[in-house]
Coordinates of C-alpha atoms in Angstrom, one line a residue:
M239 CA 76.0 -66.8 73.6
K240 CA 79.6 -66.2 74.9
L241 CA 79.9 -66.9 78.6
I242 CA 81.9 -64.8 81.0
K243 CA 85.1 -66.0 82.5
S244 CA 84.7 -68.0 85.7
Y245 CA 88.2 -67.3 87.1
F246 CA 90.3 -64.3 88.0
G247 CA 93.7 -65.8 87.3
D248 CA 93.8 -68.9 89.5
F249 CA 90.9 -67.9 91.7
G250 CA 87.2 -68.2 91.4
G251 CA 85.3 -71.1 89.8
M252 CA 82.1 -73.0 90.7
Y253 CA 82.7 -75.5 93.5
V254 CA 79.1 -76.4 94.4
P255 CA 76.9 -79.5 94.5
Q256 CA 76.0 -80.6 90.9
I257 CA 72.3 -79.9 91.6
L258 CA 73.1 -76.1 91.7
I259 CA 74.9 -75.9 88.4
P260 CA 71.6 -75.3 86.4
A261 CA 70.7 -72.5 88.7
L262 CA 74.1 -70.8 88.4
N263 CA 74.0 -71.3 84.6
Q264 CA 70.5 -69.7 84.5
L265 CA 71.8 -66.8 86.5
E266 CA 74.8 -66.3 84.3
F267 CA 72.7 -66.6 81.1
N268 CA 70.3 -63.9 82.4
F269 CA 73.1 -61.6 83.6
I270 CA 74.7 -61.7 80.1
K271 CA 71.3 -61.2 78.5
Y272 CA 70.4 -58.1 80.5
Y273 CA 73.5 -56.3 81.9
K274 CA 73.9 -54.3 78.7
N275 CA 70.2 -54.1 77.9
K276 CA 69.0 -50.5 77.7
K277 CA 65.6 -51.1 79.2
F278 CA 67.0 -53.1 82.1
N279 CA 69.6 -50.5 82.8
K280 CA 67.1 -47.6 82.5
K281 CA 65.0 -49.3 85.2
L282 CA 68.1 -50.1 87.4
N283 CA 69.4 -46.5 87.1
N284 CA 66.0 -45.1 87.9
I285 CA 65.7 -47.1 91.1
L286 CA 69.4 -46.3 92.1
K287 CA 68.6 -42.6 91.7
N288 CA 65.1 -42.2 93.0
Y289 CA 64.9 -45.0 95.6
A290 CA 68.5 -45.7 96.7
G291 CA 69.8 -42.1 96.5
R292 CA 72.6 -42.1 94.0
P293 CA 75.0 -40.4 93.3
T294 CA 76.5 -40.3 96.8
P295 CA 78.7 -37.2 97.6
L296 CA 82.4 -37.0 98.1
T297 CA 83.0 -35.2 101.5
L298 CA 86.3 -33.5 102.4
C299 CA 87.4 -34.1 106.0
K300 CA 88.6 -30.7 107.2
N301 CA 89.2 -31.5 110.9
I302 CA 91.0 -34.8 111.3
T303 CA 93.6 -33.6 108.7
K304 CA 94.6 -30.4 110.6
G305 CA 98.3 -29.9 110.9
T306 CA 99.0 -32.1 107.8
K307 CA 99.1 -31.5 104.1
T308 CA 96.9 -34.5 103.4
K309 CA 93.4 -34.2 102.0
I310 CA 91.1 -37.1 103.0
Y311 CA 87.8 -37.4 101.1
L312 CA 85.1 -39.8 102.1
K313 CA 82.9 -41.5 99.4
R314 CA 79.6 -41.4 101.3
E315 CA 78.0 -44.8 100.7
D316 CA 76.6 -44.4 104.2
L317 CA 74.1 -41.9 102.9
L318 CA 72.4 -44.5 100.6
H319 CA 68.9 -45.8 101.5
G320 CA 69.5 -48.6 104.0
G321 CA 72.8 -47.0 105.2
A322 CA 75.3 -48.9 103.1
H323 CA 76.8 -49.7 99.7
K324 CA 75.0 -53.0 99.8
I325 CA 71.9 -51.7 98.1
N326 CA 73.8 -51.0 94.8
Q327 CA 74.1 -54.6 93.8
V328 CA 71.0 -55.9 95.6
I329 CA 68.8 -53.9 93.2
G330 CA 70.5 -55.4 90.2
Q331 CA 70.2 -58.9 91.6
A332 CA 66.5 -58.4 92.5
L333 CA 65.8 -57.2 88.9
L334 CA 67.5 -60.3 87.6
A335 CA 65.5 -62.5 89.9
K336 CA 62.3 -61.0 88.6
K337 CA 63.5 -61.7 85.0
M338 CA 64.0 -65.3 86.1
N339 CA 60.5 -65.4 87.6
K340 CA 61.8 -66.2 91.0
K341 CA 59.3 -65.4 93.8
E342 CA 61.5 -65.7 96.9
I343 CA 64.9 -64.3 97.9
I344 CA 67.3 -66.1 100.2
A345 CA 70.2 -64.2 101.7
E346 CA 72.8 -64.2 104.5
T347 CA 74.0 -61.3 106.5
G348 CA 76.7 -60.5 109.1
A349 CA 76.5 -56.8 110.1
G350 CA 72.9 -56.7 108.9
Q351 CA 73.6 -54.1 106.2
H352 CA 73.2 -56.6 103.4
G353 CA 70.1 -58.0 105.1
V354 CA 68.5 -54.6 105.4
S355 CA 69.2 -53.9 101.7
V356 CA 67.7 -57.3 100.8
A357 CA 64.6 -56.7 103.0
L358 CA 63.9 -53.2 101.6
V359 CA 64.3 -54.1 98.0
S360 CA 62.3 -57.3 98.4
S361 CA 59.5 -55.2 99.9
F362 CA 59.8 -52.6 97.2
L363 CA 59.6 -55.2 94.3
G364 CA 57.1 -57.5 95.9
L365 CA 59.4 -60.5 96.6
K366 CA 59.3 -62.7 99.7
C367 CA 62.6 -63.0 101.6
R368 CA 64.2 -65.0 104.3
I369 CA 67.6 -64.0 105.7
Y370 CA 70.1 -66.3 107.6
M371 CA 72.1 -64.7 110.3
G372 CA 74.4 -66.0 113.0
S373 CA 72.9 -65.9 116.5
K374 CA 76.0 -64.0 117.7
D375 CA 75.5 -61.4 115.0
I376 CA 71.8 -61.2 115.8
I377 CA 72.7 -60.0 119.3
R378 CA 75.4 -57.5 118.2
Q379 CA 73.3 -56.1 115.3
S380 CA 69.9 -56.0 117.0
S381 CA 68.9 -52.7 115.5
N382 CA 69.3 -54.0 111.9
V383 CA 67.4 -57.2 112.8
N384 CA 64.5 -55.1 113.9
R385 CA 64.6 -53.1 110.7
M386 CA 64.6 -56.2 108.6
K387 CA 61.6 -57.7 110.4
L388 CA 59.7 -54.4 110.1
M389 CA 60.1 -54.6 106.3
G390 CA 58.7 -58.2 106.2
A391 CA 61.9 -60.3 106.1
K392 CA 61.9 -63.6 108.0
I393 CA 65.1 -63.9 110.0
I394 CA 66.5 -67.4 110.5
P395 CA 69.0 -67.6 113.4
V396 CA 72.0 -69.9 112.8
N397 CA 73.5 -71.5 115.9
K398 CA 76.0 -73.7 114.3
G399 CA 79.8 -73.3 114.3
S400 CA 80.9 -69.8 115.4
S401 CA 77.3 -68.5 114.9
T402 CA 78.6 -65.7 112.6
L403 CA 78.5 -64.8 108.9
K404 CA 80.5 -67.9 107.8
D405 CA 77.8 -70.2 109.2
A406 CA 75.0 -68.1 107.8
C407 CA 76.5 -68.4 104.3
N408 CA 76.6 -72.2 104.7
E409 CA 73.0 -72.4 105.8
A410 CA 71.7 -70.1 103.0
L411 CA 73.5 -72.2 100.4
R412 CA 72.0 -75.4 101.8
D413 CA 68.5 -73.7 101.6
W414 CA 69.1 -72.8 98.0
V415 CA 70.0 -76.4 97.1
S416 CA 66.5 -77.5 97.8
T417 CA 64.5 -74.4 96.7
Y418 CA 66.4 -73.0 93.7
H419 CA 63.5 -73.6 91.3
N420 CA 61.5 -70.9 93.0
S421 CA 64.2 -68.9 94.8
H422 CA 67.2 -66.7 94.1
Y423 CA 70.2 -66.7 96.5
M424 CA 71.2 -63.0 96.8
I425 CA 74.9 -63.2 97.9
G426 CA 75.9 -60.1 99.6
T427 CA 79.5 -59.7 98.6
T428 CA 81.9 -60.3 95.7
A429 CA 82.4 -63.9 96.8
G430 CA 80.9 -67.3 96.2
P431 CA 80.6 -69.5 93.1
H432 CA 80.8 -68.1 89.6
P433 CA 79.0 -65.9 88.4
Y434 CA 78.4 -64.1 91.7
P435 CA 81.8 -62.4 92.0
T436 CA 81.5 -60.9 88.5
I437 CA 77.8 -59.9 89.0
V438 CA 78.5 -58.1 92.3
Q439 CA 81.5 -56.4 90.9
H440 CA 79.5 -55.2 87.9
F441 CA 76.7 -53.7 90.0
Q442 CA 79.1 -52.2 92.6
Q443 CA 81.5 -50.5 90.1
I444 CA 79.2 -47.5 90.0
I445 CA 81.0 -46.3 93.2
G446 CA 84.3 -46.0 91.4
K447 CA 82.7 -44.5 88.3
E448 CA 81.2 -41.7 90.4
V449 CA 84.5 -41.1 92.3
K450 CA 86.4 -40.7 89.1
K451 CA 84.2 -37.8 88.0
Q452 CA 83.9 -36.3 91.5
I453 CA 87.6 -36.1 92.3
L454 CA 88.4 -34.6 88.9
H455 CA 85.8 -32.0 89.6
E456 CA 87.1 -31.2 93.1
E457 CA 90.9 -31.5 92.5
G458 CA 91.5 -31.8 88.8
I459 CA 93.6 -34.9 89.4
Y460 CA 93.2 -38.5 90.5
P461 CA 93.9 -39.4 94.2
N462 CA 97.2 -40.8 95.4
V463 CA 95.6 -43.6 97.4
I464 CA 92.2 -45.2 97.6
F465 CA 91.3 -47.1 100.8
A466 CA 88.5 -49.6 101.5
C467 CA 87.8 -52.2 104.1
V468 CA 87.8 -55.8 103.0
G469 CA 85.8 -58.7 104.4
G470 CA 84.2 -60.4 101.4
G471 CA 85.3 -57.3 99.5
S472 CA 82.4 -55.8 97.6
N473 CA 82.8 -52.2 98.6
A474 CA 86.5 -52.4 97.9
I475 CA 85.9 -53.9 94.4
G476 CA 83.3 -51.3 93.8
I477 CA 85.7 -48.4 94.3
F478 CA 88.9 -50.2 93.1
N479 CA 87.6 -51.5 89.8
E480 CA 87.7 -48.2 87.8
F481 CA 91.3 -47.5 89.0
I482 CA 93.0 -50.9 88.6
D483 CA 94.6 -50.0 85.3
N484 CA 95.8 -46.6 86.6
K485 CA 99.2 -47.3 88.1
K486 CA 99.4 -43.8 89.6
V487 CA 96.6 -44.6 92.0
K488 CA 97.5 -46.9 94.8
L489 CA 94.8 -49.3 96.0
I490 CA 94.8 -50.4 99.6
G491 CA 92.4 -53.0 101.1
V492 CA 92.2 -53.0 104.9
E493 CA 91.4 -56.3 106.6
A494 CA 90.2 -57.0 110.1
G495 CA 93.3 -57.6 112.3
G496 CA 91.1 -58.4 115.3
Y497 CA 93.3 -59.0 118.3
G498 CA 96.3 -58.9 116.1
I499 CA 97.5 -60.7 112.9
K500 CA 99.8 -63.0 115.0
T501 CA 96.9 -64.2 117.2
S502 CA 94.2 -66.7 116.3
K503 CA 91.6 -64.0 116.5
N504 CA 91.5 -62.0 113.3
G505 CA 89.6 -61.9 110.0
A506 CA 92.5 -61.3 107.6
S507 CA 92.3 -64.1 105.0
L508 CA 94.5 -62.3 102.5
S509 CA 97.2 -61.5 105.1
S510 CA 97.1 -64.8 107.1
G511 CA 95.2 -67.3 104.9
K512 CA 96.3 -69.5 102.0
T513 CA 94.6 -70.9 98.8
G514 CA 91.7 -73.2 99.4
I515 CA 88.1 -74.0 98.5
Y516 CA 85.3 -72.4 100.5
F517 CA 81.8 -71.1 99.9
G518 CA 81.8 -72.4 96.3
M519 CA 85.0 -70.7 95.2
K520 CA 88.8 -70.9 95.2
S521 CA 90.4 -68.1 97.1
F522 CA 92.4 -67.2 100.1
V523 CA 91.0 -69.0 103.1
M524 CA 91.9 -69.0 106.8
Q525 CA 92.9 -72.6 107.6
N526 CA 94.5 -74.6 110.3
K527 CA 97.5 -77.0 109.7
Y528 CA 95.0 -79.7 108.7
G529 CA 93.3 -77.6 106.0
Q530 CA 90.2 -77.1 108.1
I531 CA 88.5 -73.6 108.0
K532 CA 89.5 -71.6 111.0
K533 CA 87.1 -69.4 112.9
S534 CA 87.5 -65.7 112.0
W535 CA 87.3 -62.8 114.4
S536 CA 86.5 -59.1 114.2
I537 CA 84.7 -56.6 116.3
S538 CA 83.1 -55.7 113.0
A539 CA 80.4 -58.3 112.1
G540 CA 80.8 -57.5 108.4
L541 CA 84.5 -58.4 108.3
D542 CA 84.1 -61.5 110.5
F543 CA 84.6 -63.9 107.5
P544 CA 87.3 -66.5 106.9
S545 CA 87.7 -65.9 103.1
V546 CA 87.6 -63.2 100.5
G547 CA 86.3 -62.6 97.0
P548 CA 88.5 -64.2 94.3
Q549 CA 89.2 -61.0 92.5
H550 CA 91.0 -59.6 95.6
A551 CA 93.1 -62.8 95.7
W552 CA 94.0 -62.2 92.1
L553 CA 94.8 -58.5 92.7
K554 CA 97.0 -59.4 95.7
N555 CA 99.0 -62.0 93.7
N556 CA 99.5 -59.6 90.8
K557 CA 100.4 -56.8 93.2
E558 CA 97.6 -54.6 91.6
A559 CA 96.4 -53.8 95.1
S560 CA 98.0 -53.9 98.6
Y561 CA 96.3 -55.5 101.6
V562 CA 97.0 -54.5 105.2
T563 CA 95.4 -55.0 108.6
I564 CA 94.0 -52.8 111.4
N565 CA 93.2 -54.3 114.8
D566 CA 90.0 -53.8 116.8
T567 CA 91.4 -51.1 119.0
E568 CA 92.6 -49.0 116.1
A569 CA 89.3 -49.4 114.3
V570 CA 87.4 -48.3 117.4
N571 CA 89.7 -45.3 117.8
A572 CA 89.0 -44.3 114.2
F573 CA 85.3 -44.8 114.7
K574 CA 85.3 -42.4 117.7
K575 CA 87.6 -39.9 116.0
L576 CA 85.6 -39.5 112.8
S577 CA 82.4 -39.2 114.9
Y578 CA 83.9 -36.6 117.2
Y579 CA 85.8 -34.4 114.8
E580 CA 83.7 -34.7 111.6
G581 CA 80.2 -35.4 112.8
I582 CA 80.1 -38.6 110.8
I583 CA 79.5 -42.0 112.5
P584 CA 81.2 -44.6 110.3
A585 CA 80.4 -48.3 110.2
L586 CA 83.0 -50.3 112.2
E587 CA 83.8 -52.0 108.8
S588 CA 84.7 -48.7 107.2
S589 CA 86.5 -47.6 110.4
H590 CA 89.3 -50.0 109.5
A591 CA 89.9 -48.2 106.3
I592 CA 89.8 -44.8 108.0
A593 CA 92.2 -45.9 110.6
Y594 CA 94.8 -47.0 108.0
A595 CA 94.4 -43.8 106.0
M596 CA 95.0 -41.7 109.2
K597 CA 98.0 -43.9 110.0
L598 CA 99.6 -43.1 106.7
M599 CA 98.7 -39.4 107.0
N600 CA 100.3 -39.2 110.4
N601 CA 103.4 -41.0 109.3
N602 CA 104.2 -38.3 106.8
P603 CA 102.3 -35.1 107.8
S604 CA 104.3 -32.8 105.5
K605 CA 103.6 -34.8 102.3
K606 CA 101.0 -33.3 99.9
Q607 CA 98.7 -36.2 99.1
I608 CA 95.0 -36.9 98.3
F609 CA 93.3 -39.9 99.9
I610 CA 89.9 -41.3 99.3
V611 CA 88.3 -43.6 101.8
N612 CA 85.2 -45.6 100.8
L613 CA 82.8 -45.0 103.7
S614 CA 80.9 -48.2 103.0
G615 CA 78.2 -47.8 105.6
R616 CA 76.9 -45.8 108.6
G617 CA 77.7 -46.8 112.2
D618 CA 74.5 -46.4 114.1
K619 CA 74.3 -50.2 114.3
D620 CA 77.8 -50.4 115.9
I621 CA 77.4 -47.9 118.8
D622 CA 76.5 -50.7 121.4
S623 CA 79.5 -52.8 120.2
V624 CA 81.8 -49.9 120.6
N625 CA 80.5 -49.0 124.0
N626 CA 80.8 -52.6 125.2
F627 CA 84.4 -52.8 123.8
C628 CA 85.4 -49.6 125.6
K629 CA 83.8 -50.8 128.9
N630 CA 85.8 -54.0 128.7
I631 CA 89.0 -52.2 128.1
G632 CA 88.2 -50.1 131.2
K633 CA 87.6 -53.3 133.2
N634 CA 90.9 -54.8 131.9
N635 CA 92.8 -51.7 133.0
E636 CA 91.3 -51.6 136.5

């Protein structure tokens, strides 16, 4: 059987302990066996429609664009069961795990959106699951932690390093090394060792497929620009993938600028990192001058990650997509503005993409243009983080 490519240009690969190679090969073999299988896809599509809630709508923002000639549409992945795009690929991976006779799921989570999706699909399909989460993220995403527990997931706090997503990924991978015979590691983004980036891309590309039909129905033409936030990069790959070959549609990934790209507190691996090996793959990695992994930072737990999926590294190097940054303050302002004017509370992750779209719109208000922002998740989980951020700004200004 022909195997799929393990690299995107110079990026990707399988940089893991030798003991995991059979597990990754087994995963690749089963992905190739089933991803075009009619019976498998019939079941997958049925669950996506009747359990997850696909297709998601495309919503036109009528208020934040007033006074300009820009149209901004939101692809509403926040309306999926679980509240985020994460469920798209989790269902696919869970069905593959069942085909491999795996009884347990291991996962990591930062913002908790992937963890919630893993917990709900494990419950739905009768799989045990344990989820690694940085202790810092457990505090800032407490509502999602409670949801995961309610659905039967075991939450394992990680107190090492920066106690965030990076450290949760490392611990989940260590767990898998000793348990892979009976467990499947359900990576939450388009990162990690081959074949994960390809598998996640495949199951997330449904976002772009739907957008393509929906925007033609609404406008009769493709958009000028598509925006998506980028941490690991799964929602961005999901919406970008269908438009990569269309040179008339500009693709912009928005990274976490944190306190600013020139400070040590950001999560912008594509904008401030360089090529390295991390999390079983070769990609852009935030490093110090000695090549050690730097701590990332973002007000958004889901973007607080020091690397990025290898396909994004390849898209950047080939100029197929552009990557920019939005800082914490700009993201919070976008969070509040979309909530106030459109009645939609976006995830802080997605707020980065919204902020950059609004920035481009306001820079050229007379230009007729169509933007689509991938609203990757809902922001209920982030209300406390935003309130605390605003209180601290108030204190600093006193």
